[in-house]
Coordinates of C-alpha atoms in Angstrom, one line a residue:
Chain A
M1 CA 17.0 -13.7 -58.4
N2 CA 15.9 -12.9 -61.2
R3 CA 16.5 -14.7 -65.0
R4 CA 19.5 -13.0 -66.1
E5 CA 21.1 -14.1 -62.8
F6 CA 19.9 -17.3 -62.7
F7 CA 21.3 -18.6 -66.1
K8 CA 24.8 -16.2 -65.8
I9 CA 25.5 -18.7 -62.6
S10 CA 23.8 -21.8 -63.8
W11 CA 26.0 -21.2 -67.3
G12 CA 29.4 -19.8 -65.0
T13 CA 28.9 -23.2 -63.4
V14 CA 28.8 -25.2 -66.3
G15 CA 31.9 -23.3 -68.4
L16 CA 33.5 -24.4 -65.1
A17 CA 32.9 -27.6 -64.4
A18 CA 33.9 -28.0 -67.6
L19 CA 37.2 -26.2 -67.6
V20 CA 38.3 -28.0 -64.5
S21 CA 37.3 -31.5 -65.5
G22 CA 39.0 -30.8 -69.3
V23 CA 42.3 -30.1 -67.3
G24 CA 41.9 -32.3 -64.8
V25 CA 41.5 -35.5 -67.4
S26 CA 44.3 -34.2 -69.4
L27 CA 46.4 -33.9 -66.6
A28 CA 45.6 -37.4 -66.0
A29 CA 46.1 -38.7 -69.8
V30 CA 49.4 -36.9 -69.9
I31 CA 50.5 -38.5 -66.9
R32 CA 49.6 -41.9 -67.8
F33 CA 51.1 -41.5 -71.5
L34 CA 54.5 -40.7 -69.5
M35 CA 54.3 -44.5 -67.8
P36 CA 55.1 -46.5 -70.1
S37 CA 52.7 -49.7 -71.3
V38 CA 55.0 -51.8 -71.9
F39 CA 58.7 -52.3 -70.6
Y40 CA 60.8 -53.5 -73.4
E41 CA 63.3 -54.7 -69.8
P42 CA 64.9 -58.2 -69.0
P43 CA 62.1 -60.7 -67.3
Q44 CA 62.0 -60.9 -64.0
S45 CA 62.4 -64.4 -64.1
F46 CA 64.7 -66.3 -65.8
K47 CA 67.7 -69.2 -66.6
I48 CA 71.2 -69.0 -65.7
G49 CA 72.3 -72.0 -66.8
E50 CA 72.7 -75.4 -65.2
P51 CA 74.1 -76.2 -61.7
G52 CA 77.4 -78.0 -62.9
D53 CA 78.2 -74.6 -63.8
F54 CA 79.0 -73.0 -60.7
P55 CA 81.5 -73.1 -58.5
F56 CA 81.6 -74.2 -55.4
G57 CA 83.2 -71.7 -53.1
P58 CA 82.9 -68.1 -53.4
P59 CA 79.8 -66.6 -55.2
T60 CA 79.6 -66.3 -58.8
F61 CA 78.1 -62.6 -59.1
L62 CA 76.1 -62.5 -62.6
V63 CA 76.5 -59.1 -64.2
D64 CA 73.3 -58.5 -66.0
E65 CA 71.1 -60.0 -63.7
K66 CA 73.1 -57.9 -61.0
I67 CA 72.6 -61.5 -58.7
F68 CA 74.8 -63.6 -56.4
V69 CA 74.7 -67.3 -57.0
F70 CA 76.0 -69.0 -53.8
R71 CA 76.6 -73.2 -53.9
D72 CA 77.3 -75.1 -51.1
R73 CA 78.1 -78.7 -50.6
E74 CA 76.0 -79.1 -47.7
K75 CA 73.0 -76.8 -48.2
G76 CA 73.2 -76.1 -52.4
F77 CA 72.0 -73.0 -53.9
A78 CA 71.5 -69.5 -53.2
V79 CA 71.1 -66.2 -54.5
A80 CA 71.5 -62.9 -53.4
S81 CA 70.6 -59.5 -55.2
A82 CA 73.6 -57.4 -55.8
V83 CA 71.5 -54.3 -55.5
C84 CA 71.8 -52.2 -52.5
T85 CA 68.5 -51.5 -51.1
H86 CA 70.1 -47.8 -49.9
L87 CA 70.3 -45.9 -53.4
G88 CA 71.1 -49.2 -56.0
C89 CA 74.2 -49.1 -56.0
T90 CA 76.0 -52.6 -56.8
V91 CA 77.2 -54.4 -54.1
A92 CA 80.4 -56.2 -53.9
H93 CA 81.0 -59.7 -51.8
F94 CA 84.6 -59.7 -50.2
S95 CA 85.7 -63.3 -49.8
S96 CA 87.9 -62.4 -46.9
D97 CA 85.1 -61.5 -44.6
Q98 CA 82.1 -62.7 -46.5
R99 CA 80.7 -59.7 -46.3
F100 CA 78.4 -57.5 -49.5
H101 CA 80.3 -53.7 -48.6
C102 CA 78.1 -51.2 -50.9
P103 CA 80.5 -48.8 -52.8
C104 CA 78.1 -45.8 -52.5
H105 CA 77.7 -45.0 -49.0
G106 CA 79.9 -47.1 -47.1
S107 CA 76.7 -50.2 -46.2
V108 CA 78.1 -53.6 -45.1
F109 CA 76.0 -56.6 -45.3
A110 CA 76.4 -59.6 -42.9
A111 CA 76.5 -63.0 -45.2
D112 CA 72.9 -64.0 -44.8
G113 CA 71.9 -59.9 -46.1
S114 CA 71.5 -58.4 -43.1
V115 CA 72.3 -54.8 -42.7
Q116 CA 75.5 -54.6 -40.4
H117 CA 76.7 -50.7 -40.8
G118 CA 76.1 -47.8 -43.1
P119 CA 72.3 -46.3 -44.2
A120 CA 70.9 -48.9 -45.7
P121 CA 67.5 -49.5 -44.7
R122 CA 66.6 -53.6 -44.9
A123 CA 68.9 -56.5 -46.0
L124 CA 70.1 -58.0 -48.9
D125 CA 67.0 -59.6 -51.2
W126 CA 67.3 -63.6 -51.4
F127 CA 65.4 -64.6 -54.5
E128 CA 63.6 -67.8 -55.0
V129 CA 65.8 -70.0 -57.4
T130 CA 63.9 -73.6 -58.3
M131 CA 64.9 -76.2 -60.7
A132 CA 63.4 -75.9 -64.4
R133 CA 62.2 -79.1 -66.6
D134 CA 65.0 -78.6 -68.4
G135 CA 67.3 -79.3 -65.3
K136 CA 68.2 -75.6 -65.4
L137 CA 68.4 -73.0 -62.5
L138 CA 65.5 -70.7 -63.3
V139 CA 65.6 -67.6 -60.9
N140 CA 62.3 -65.3 -60.0
K141 CA 63.4 -61.7 -58.6
D142 CA 59.7 -61.2 -58.1
K143 CA 59.4 -63.6 -55.5
V144 CA 61.8 -62.9 -52.7
V145 CA 62.6 -65.6 -49.8
P146 CA 64.1 -65.5 -46.5
P147 CA 67.6 -65.9 -46.1
N148 CA 68.0 -69.5 -45.6
Y149 CA 66.0 -70.8 -48.2
R150 CA 68.2 -73.4 -50.5
L151 CA 67.7 -75.3 -53.2
M152 CA 69.8 -79.0 -52.9
V153 CA 70.0 -80.3 -56.2
Chain B
M1 CA 71.3 8.3 -101.2
N2 CA 68.0 8.8 -100.6
L3 CA 66.7 5.2 -100.7
I4 CA 70.0 3.8 -97.6
R5 CA 68.4 7.5 -95.2
E6 CA 64.9 5.3 -95.5
I7 CA 66.0 2.0 -95.1
W8 CA 67.6 3.1 -92.2
Q9 CA 65.1 5.3 -90.8
S10 CA 62.6 2.2 -91.6
I11 CA 64.5 -0.1 -88.8
V12 CA 66.1 2.6 -86.4
R13 CA 63.6 5.5 -85.6
R14 CA 64.3 6.7 -82.5
D15 CA 66.3 10.3 -82.7
P16 CA 70.3 10.5 -82.5
L17 CA 72.1 9.5 -79.7
S18 CA 73.9 12.7 -79.0
T19 CA 70.7 13.7 -77.4
D20 CA 69.3 12.7 -74.9
K21 CA 65.7 11.6 -76.2
G22 CA 67.8 9.7 -77.8
K23 CA 69.0 8.6 -75.3
S24 CA 65.5 7.5 -74.3
E25 CA 64.2 6.2 -76.6
L26 CA 67.2 3.4 -78.0
V27 CA 65.7 2.2 -74.9
F28 CA 62.2 2.0 -74.7
L29 CA 61.4 2.2 -78.8
N30 CA 63.7 -0.9 -78.7
V31 CA 61.6 -4.2 -77.7
W32 CA 64.9 -5.6 -76.3
L33 CA 66.4 -3.4 -74.5
H34 CA 63.1 -2.1 -72.7
I35 CA 63.7 -4.2 -70.5
H36 CA 66.0 -2.0 -68.6
P37 CA 65.0 1.5 -67.5
A38 CA 65.6 4.9 -69.5
K39 CA 67.9 6.2 -67.0
V40 CA 69.3 3.9 -64.0
K41 CA 70.5 5.4 -60.6
K42 CA 74.7 5.3 -60.1
E43 CA 75.0 3.9 -56.8
N44 CA 72.8 1.1 -57.8
M45 CA 74.8 0.0 -60.7
K46 CA 78.5 -0.5 -58.4
F47 CA 80.2 -2.9 -58.8
R48 CA 80.4 -3.9 -54.8
H49 CA 76.5 -3.7 -54.1
T50 CA 75.4 -6.8 -56.7
F51 CA 79.1 -7.6 -58.0
Y52 CA 77.2 -8.4 -61.0
L53 CA 76.3 -11.7 -60.3
G54 CA 72.8 -12.1 -61.5
F55 CA 74.1 -10.3 -64.8
I56 CA 76.9 -12.5 -64.6
T57 CA 74.7 -15.8 -64.2
F58 CA 72.9 -14.6 -67.2
F59 CA 76.0 -14.6 -69.4
L60 CA 76.2 -18.4 -68.3
F61 CA 72.8 -19.5 -69.0
L62 CA 73.5 -17.4 -72.6
I63 CA 76.6 -19.7 -73.2
L64 CA 75.0 -22.9 -72.1
L65 CA 71.9 -21.9 -74.9
T66 CA 74.8 -21.3 -77.5
T67 CA 77.2 -24.3 -77.3
G68 CA 73.8 -27.2 -76.0
I69 CA 72.4 -26.1 -79.5
A70 CA 75.7 -26.7 -80.7
L71 CA 76.6 -29.9 -78.9
M72 CA 72.6 -31.3 -80.3
V73 CA 73.8 -31.7 -83.6
Y74 CA 76.3 -34.1 -82.7
Y75 CA 74.6 -36.5 -79.9
R76 CA 72.2 -39.2 -80.1
P77 CA 70.8 -39.7 -76.6
Y78 CA 70.9 -43.9 -76.8
P79 CA 73.0 -45.4 -74.5
A80 CA 74.7 -47.6 -77.2
Q81 CA 75.5 -44.2 -79.5
A82 CA 75.7 -41.8 -76.6
Y83 CA 79.5 -42.5 -75.3
Q84 CA 80.3 -42.7 -78.7
D85 CA 79.3 -39.4 -79.5
M86 CA 81.3 -37.9 -77.1
K87 CA 84.9 -39.2 -77.7
D88 CA 83.7 -37.9 -81.4
L89 CA 83.4 -34.4 -79.9
Q90 CA 86.8 -35.3 -77.8
F91 CA 88.4 -36.7 -81.4
A92 CA 86.8 -35.9 -83.7
V93 CA 84.6 -33.1 -84.4
F94 CA 86.3 -29.7 -85.1
M95 CA 86.3 -27.4 -81.6
G96 CA 83.8 -30.8 -80.2
T97 CA 85.9 -30.7 -77.1
F98 CA 86.3 -26.9 -76.8
L99 CA 81.9 -26.5 -77.0
R100 CA 81.8 -29.2 -74.8
N101 CA 84.2 -28.0 -71.9
M102 CA 82.6 -24.7 -72.7
H103 CA 79.2 -26.0 -71.8
R104 CA 80.6 -27.8 -68.6
W105 CA 82.3 -24.8 -67.3
A106 CA 79.4 -22.6 -67.7
A107 CA 77.1 -24.6 -66.0
H108 CA 79.7 -25.2 -62.9
G109 CA 80.1 -21.2 -63.3
M110 CA 76.1 -20.7 -63.0
V111 CA 75.6 -23.1 -60.6
I112 CA 77.8 -21.3 -58.0
C113 CA 77.1 -17.7 -59.5
V114 CA 73.7 -18.8 -59.0
F115 CA 74.1 -19.1 -55.2
L116 CA 76.2 -16.3 -54.3
H117 CA 74.1 -13.8 -56.8
M118 CA 71.1 -15.9 -53.7
C119 CA 73.7 -15.0 -50.9
R120 CA 74.1 -11.3 -52.0
V121 CA 70.4 -10.6 -52.5
F122 CA 69.5 -12.1 -48.5
Y123 CA 72.9 -9.9 -46.9
T124 CA 71.7 -6.7 -48.4
G125 CA 67.7 -7.6 -47.2
S126 CA 67.1 -6.9 -51.4
Y127 CA 64.1 -9.7 -51.1
K128 CA 62.1 -7.0 -48.5
K129 CA 59.0 -5.7 -49.3
P130 CA 58.0 -4.8 -52.5
R131 CA 60.7 -7.8 -53.6
Q132 CA 59.4 -10.5 -52.1
F133 CA 58.0 -12.7 -54.4
N134 CA 61.2 -12.5 -56.9
W135 CA 62.7 -14.1 -54.2
V136 CA 60.4 -16.8 -54.9
I137 CA 60.9 -16.7 -58.2
G138 CA 64.8 -16.2 -57.5
V139 CA 64.6 -19.9 -55.6
L140 CA 62.8 -22.0 -58.7
L141 CA 65.5 -20.6 -61.0
L142 CA 68.1 -22.0 -58.8
L143 CA 66.1 -25.4 -58.2
L144 CA 65.3 -25.4 -62.3
T145 CA 69.3 -25.0 -62.5
L146 CA 70.3 -27.2 -60.5
S147 CA 67.9 -29.8 -62.4
L148 CA 68.9 -28.8 -65.1
S149 CA 73.0 -29.8 -64.1
F150 CA 71.4 -33.3 -62.8
T151 CA 69.2 -33.7 -66.1
G152 CA 72.9 -32.9 -68.2
Y153 CA 75.1 -35.0 -66.0
L154 CA 73.5 -38.7 -67.1
L155 CA 73.8 -37.2 -71.4
P156 CA 77.7 -38.8 -71.5
W157 CA 76.5 -42.2 -70.2
D158 CA 79.7 -42.5 -68.3
Q159 CA 80.3 -43.9 -65.2
L160 CA 79.5 -41.0 -63.2
A161 CA 76.5 -40.3 -65.7
Y162 CA 75.1 -43.6 -64.9
W163 CA 75.7 -44.0 -61.3
A164 CA 74.8 -40.7 -60.1
I165 CA 71.1 -41.1 -62.0
T166 CA 71.0 -44.1 -60.1
V167 CA 71.3 -42.3 -56.5
G168 CA 69.6 -39.7 -57.6
T169 CA 66.3 -41.1 -58.9
N170 CA 66.2 -43.7 -55.9
I171 CA 66.4 -40.5 -53.8
G172 CA 63.4 -39.9 -55.4
S173 CA 62.0 -42.8 -54.8
Y174 CA 61.9 -42.7 -50.8
A175 CA 59.3 -39.6 -51.1
P176 CA 56.2 -40.1 -49.2
L177 CA 53.4 -41.8 -51.6
I178 CA 54.4 -41.0 -54.7
G179 CA 58.2 -42.3 -54.6
G180 CA 58.0 -45.6 -56.4
Q181 CA 56.0 -43.8 -59.1
L182 CA 57.8 -40.7 -59.7
R183 CA 60.9 -43.2 -60.1
E184 CA 59.4 -45.2 -62.8
L185 CA 58.2 -41.9 -64.7
L186 CA 61.3 -40.2 -64.5
L187 CA 62.9 -43.7 -65.8
G188 CA 60.2 -44.8 -67.9
G189 CA 61.2 -48.2 -66.6
H190 CA 62.7 -50.0 -63.6
S191 CA 66.1 -49.2 -64.3
V192 CA 68.5 -46.7 -65.4
G193 CA 68.3 -47.6 -69.6
E194 CA 67.6 -46.1 -72.6
G195 CA 64.0 -45.3 -71.2
A196 CA 66.1 -42.8 -68.9
L197 CA 68.4 -41.6 -71.2
I198 CA 66.0 -40.0 -73.6
R199 CA 63.8 -38.6 -71.1
F200 CA 66.4 -37.1 -69.3
Y201 CA 66.9 -35.8 -72.7
V202 CA 63.8 -34.3 -73.7
L203 CA 63.8 -33.0 -69.8
H204 CA 67.3 -31.4 -70.6
V205 CA 67.2 -29.9 -73.8
A206 CA 63.1 -28.9 -74.1
V207 CA 60.8 -28.8 -70.6
L208 CA 63.4 -27.2 -68.2
P209 CA 65.5 -24.8 -70.2
A210 CA 61.9 -23.5 -71.5
A211 CA 61.0 -23.3 -68.2
M212 CA 64.1 -21.8 -67.0
I213 CA 63.7 -18.9 -70.0
L214 CA 59.8 -18.3 -69.0
L215 CA 60.7 -17.8 -65.5
T216 CA 64.3 -15.6 -66.0
I217 CA 61.8 -13.0 -68.0
V218 CA 59.7 -12.8 -64.6
H219 CA 62.3 -13.0 -63.0
F220 CA 63.7 -9.6 -65.1
W221 CA 60.5 -8.1 -65.5
R222 CA 59.7 -8.4 -61.4
V223 CA 62.8 -6.1 -61.0
R224 CA 61.8 -3.3 -62.8
K225 CA 58.2 -4.0 -61.6
D226 CA 59.2 -4.0 -58.0
G227 CA 61.3 -0.6 -58.7
G228 CA 64.8 -1.7 -60.2
L229 CA 68.0 -2.6 -58.5
S230 CA 67.6 -2.2 -54.6
R231 CA 69.6 1.1 -53.1
P232 CA 72.9 0.1 -51.6
V233 CA 72.7 -1.0 -48.0
W234 CA 75.2 2.0 -47.2
K235 CA 72.9 4.3 -49.0
L236 CA 70.0 3.9 -46.2
K237 CA 68.5 6.2 -43.9
G238 CA 69.1 5.1 -40.1
K239 CA 66.5 4.4 -38.3
K240 CA 66.3 7.5 -36.8
E241 CA 65.8 11.1 -38.6
E242 CA 68.0 13.9 -38.6
L243 CA 66.6 16.3 -37.3
V244 CA 67.0 19.8 -38.3
V245 CA 66.2 23.0 -35.8
I246 CA 64.2 26.3 -36.4
G247 CA 63.9 29.2 -34.9
A248 CA 67.0 29.9 -31.5
P249 CA 67.2 27.5 -29.3
A250 CA 65.4 29.1 -26.7
V251 CA 62.4 28.0 -28.5
A252 CA 63.1 25.3 -30.8
V253 CA 61.0 23.6 -32.9
P254 CA 62.5 20.3 -34.7
M255 CA 61.4 19.6 -38.2
Q256 CA 62.2 16.4 -40.2
A257 CA 64.5 17.3 -43.1
S258 CA 62.1 14.5 -45.1
A259 CA 59.3 15.8 -45.5
T260 CA 60.0 18.1 -47.9
S261 CA 61.3 15.3 -50.1
K262 CA 58.4 12.9 -50.0
D263 CA 56.6 15.1 -51.6
K264 CA 58.3 13.8 -54.7
T265 CA 56.8 10.6 -54.9
Y266 CA 58.1 9.0 -58.6
G267 CA 60.8 6.4 -59.5
L268 CA 62.8 6.2 -61.7
M269 CA 60.5 5.0 -64.6
E270 CA 59.8 8.8 -64.4
V271 CA 55.9 8.5 -64.5
V272 CA 54.3 6.3 -63.1
S273 CA 50.1 6.8 -62.2
G274 CA 49.0 6.2 -58.6
K275 CA 51.4 5.9 -55.3
P276 CA 54.7 4.1 -56.1
I277 CA 55.7 1.0 -54.1
F278 CA 59.3 1.3 -54.4
E279 CA 61.7 2.9 -52.8
T280 CA 61.0 7.1 -53.8
V281 CA 63.5 9.2 -55.1
T282 CA 64.6 12.4 -52.9
P283 CA 66.5 15.4 -55.1
E284 CA 69.5 15.0 -54.2
E285 CA 69.5 11.0 -55.7
E286 CA 67.6 12.3 -58.7
E287 CA 71.3 14.3 -59.6
D288 CA 72.7 11.1 -59.2
T289 CA 71.0 9.5 -62.4
V290 CA 71.8 9.2 -65.9
F291 CA 70.9 7.5 -69.1
S292 CA 71.0 3.4 -69.5
Y293 CA 73.1 4.5 -72.6
P294 CA 75.6 4.3 -72.6
Y295 CA 76.1 3.8 -68.1
A296 CA 74.4 0.8 -68.1
F297 CA 75.0 -1.1 -71.0
V298 CA 78.8 -0.2 -71.5
R299 CA 79.0 -2.1 -68.3
E300 CA 76.8 -5.0 -69.1
A301 CA 78.8 -5.1 -72.6
V302 CA 82.2 -5.5 -70.5
V303 CA 80.4 -7.8 -68.0
L304 CA 79.0 -10.5 -70.8
M305 CA 82.7 -10.3 -72.5
A306 CA 84.5 -10.7 -69.2
T307 CA 82.7 -13.7 -68.8
V308 CA 82.5 -15.4 -72.4
T309 CA 86.4 -14.6 -71.7
T310 CA 86.9 -15.9 -68.7
I311 CA 85.0 -19.7 -69.7
M312 CA 86.7 -19.6 -73.0
T313 CA 90.1 -19.3 -71.6
M314 CA 89.2 -21.9 -69.3
S315 CA 88.4 -24.0 -71.4
L316 CA 91.2 -23.7 -73.6
F317 CA 92.8 -25.2 -70.5
L318 CA 91.0 -27.5 -68.7
N319 CA 89.2 -30.7 -70.1
A320 CA 85.2 -31.4 -69.1
P321 CA 86.0 -35.0 -67.4
L322 CA 84.7 -37.9 -69.3
E323 CA 84.8 -41.5 -67.4
E324 CA 84.8 -45.3 -68.6
L325 CA 81.7 -46.3 -70.4
A326 CA 78.8 -47.0 -68.2
N327 CA 78.9 -50.2 -66.4
P328 CA 75.4 -51.3 -64.3
A329 CA 78.0 -54.2 -62.9
R330 CA 80.7 -51.8 -61.8
T331 CA 80.1 -49.0 -59.2
P332 CA 83.1 -46.6 -59.6
N333 CA 84.2 -46.3 -55.4
P334 CA 84.1 -44.4 -54.0
A335 CA 80.6 -43.1 -56.6
K336 CA 80.8 -39.9 -56.0
A337 CA 78.0 -37.0 -57.6
P338 CA 79.3 -33.5 -59.0
W339 CA 80.9 -31.6 -56.1
Y340 CA 77.7 -29.5 -55.9
F341 CA 75.7 -32.6 -55.0
L342 CA 77.9 -33.9 -52.8
G343 CA 76.5 -31.6 -49.7
L344 CA 73.7 -33.6 -50.2
Q345 CA 75.1 -37.2 -50.8
E346 CA 76.9 -36.4 -47.7
L347 CA 73.7 -36.2 -46.0
V348 CA 71.7 -39.1 -48.0
S349 CA 74.5 -41.4 -46.3
H350 CA 73.2 -41.0 -43.1
S351 CA 69.9 -41.4 -44.3
A352 CA 68.2 -41.6 -47.4
F353 CA 64.9 -40.0 -46.2
L354 CA 65.5 -37.8 -43.4
G355 CA 69.5 -36.7 -45.8
G356 CA 67.6 -37.4 -48.9
V357 CA 64.0 -35.5 -49.0
V358 CA 63.2 -34.2 -45.6
A359 CA 66.2 -32.0 -44.9
P360 CA 66.4 -30.5 -48.7
A361 CA 62.6 -29.9 -49.0
L362 CA 62.8 -28.2 -45.5
M363 CA 65.3 -26.4 -47.0
V364 CA 63.7 -25.4 -50.3
L365 CA 60.8 -24.6 -48.1
A366 CA 62.1 -22.4 -45.5
L367 CA 64.4 -20.3 -48.8
L368 CA 60.5 -19.6 -50.5
A369 CA 59.3 -19.2 -47.3
I370 CA 62.2 -16.4 -46.2
P371 CA 61.2 -13.2 -47.4
Y372 CA 57.1 -13.8 -45.0
L373 CA 58.5 -14.8 -42.3
D374 CA 60.8 -12.5 -41.8
R375 CA 59.0 -9.2 -40.9
N376 CA 61.1 -6.9 -39.7
P377 CA 61.1 -3.9 -42.3
S378 CA 64.5 -2.9 -42.1
R379 CA 67.5 -3.1 -44.5
R380 CA 70.6 -1.9 -42.4
P381 CA 72.9 -5.2 -41.4
G382 CA 73.0 -3.6 -38.0
D383 CA 69.7 -4.2 -37.7
R384 CA 68.9 -8.1 -39.0
K385 CA 72.2 -9.5 -37.4
L386 CA 70.2 -12.6 -36.2
I387 CA 69.0 -13.4 -39.6
L388 CA 72.6 -12.6 -40.8
W389 CA 74.2 -15.0 -38.5
L390 CA 71.0 -18.1 -39.1
F391 CA 72.1 -17.4 -43.1
T392 CA 75.2 -17.9 -42.2
I393 CA 75.0 -21.0 -40.3
F394 CA 73.2 -22.3 -43.8
V395 CA 75.5 -20.9 -45.4
V396 CA 78.6 -22.5 -44.0
A397 CA 76.4 -25.5 -43.1
N398 CA 76.1 -26.3 -46.7
L399 CA 79.7 -25.7 -47.8
A400 CA 80.7 -27.5 -45.3
L401 CA 78.6 -30.7 -46.1
I402 CA 79.8 -30.2 -49.9
I403 CA 84.0 -30.1 -48.5
V404 CA 82.8 -33.5 -46.2
G405 CA 81.7 -35.3 -49.2
T406 CA 84.3 -33.7 -51.4
F407 CA 88.0 -34.0 -49.6
F408 CA 86.8 -36.2 -47.0
R409 CA 85.3 -39.4 -48.3
G410 CA 87.1 -42.3 -49.7
P411 CA 85.8 -46.0 -50.7
G412 CA 83.4 -47.1 -49.2
W413 CA 82.2 -43.2 -48.1
A414 CA 84.6 -43.9 -45.0
L415 CA 86.0 -40.9 -43.5
V416 CA 89.5 -40.4 -45.1
P417 CA 91.4 -36.9 -44.7
P418 CA 92.6 -36.1 -48.1
W419 CA 96.2 -36.0 -47.0
V420 CA 96.3 -39.6 -47.0
H421 CA 96.4 -41.7 -50.1
V422 CA 94.6 -44.9 -50.4
V423 CA 96.2 -47.3 -52.5
G424 CA 94.2 -49.4 -53.8
G425 CA 90.8 -48.4 -52.9
A426 CA 88.5 -51.9 -52.0
E427 CA 86.9 -53.1 -55.1

């Protein structure tokens, strides 16, 4: 290898490395740019009201939060997700058969949220519900609890 | 008068169109027309060879571009305004309904024509060497067409829009490894909201059309560079060469009749240096060629006018559907995607991962690989029975899934024949 060849190869390598790293860093930056740093979305943890706001019997459906609030005289409070685990449609609770039905692809969930029928891959989530200091019920969607979780008030 | 002539001649430099030279120069001195060859083979322009499906698709795309730009003037991509603007288009904007109808029906027409165009190219074996890569570009254009339809669907912000995007982006989240991030990237959040609307809007009016235009240019360019339109199947010669017998029967020497014509190796571009990669022209076929002006241009103009007239007529009598305002709390029952995605939805209703990710990915890969896997050089249908059957099964299976999804699925995605009327679907 002579001097001319040496410089040709070295500068070529440096140039190529600069190009590849430049494109790579830019691409990574663009993807990061597209990922929002701040989400202007409702919080995952929120208060839903006083215990007395919720009747016994059929669950109360909270539209914006997409949750069902169950209240039972003996067992207490439980909160189930209304979002189908298949593709995110909103399930409906039928009091006739005590089950959840998804309108999109026909998944059916039992009263405890487990899949009974259809393409849903896993059971409906149950969320932690606790009593806040001001006496209101506090739901935390980040904390998934077992279906037998209950809050006694 | 001299000034007028000078102005005219500064714009148009070609010879008069009454001369052959003028007819050639019209094509190759004009930046827009020179995508055409100066001369075309009459046989290749036959309606029953291509059904002009590529042209129709392109003209539908032009309708979509022009009506789309018009609609952008009255559309604001925010959840609070988007649906309001749809209502404005329907009731307040002059010709608003008509333009929206044209945009919608041209979009549906484009999905149909792209698909039929693909079928035509397949059945005539026109993806074979040297046109393999153009088939790949074509498959990408099909995917872009479907992506444009999908992103366009969210924009009215009605119930159909909202739930189609919810389901669609959730299918994306089943993709291995990157699924969760992919969904977040598309939605700009964790659920379908204003972040998702503006992102789909940017994709629909800028990113995807730009990609579409770029790939369409490549597609057209390659049609020319690969030797122009493929020859109609009925003009292909059989495998057996016809033999001409020379001399008396006792000492007859068979000679290949095509030997002389093989010497002539120029294509439709008239003079090309080097050996052409495409089908060569025999002297008798050369007699079949005519100048693109007026032969090809008149035919294209007729197809353009027929396409525009059809879409306009449809738009006068059929209104593009608009459902109620998007309501995240209430999923319509059944929640159905637009008809061309109902085959996918039918697959997804059995398994989100297998039906929504694996099956479509395999289908796309198979389509992309067809020209490289099919090693059979013959384009004659008689020589390609197996692959024609396989492709027909693929087409019928897709149509069957769409028909089941469209007509045989009722509330709760239950199997309900179309002749059974469900009273008060389960809510």
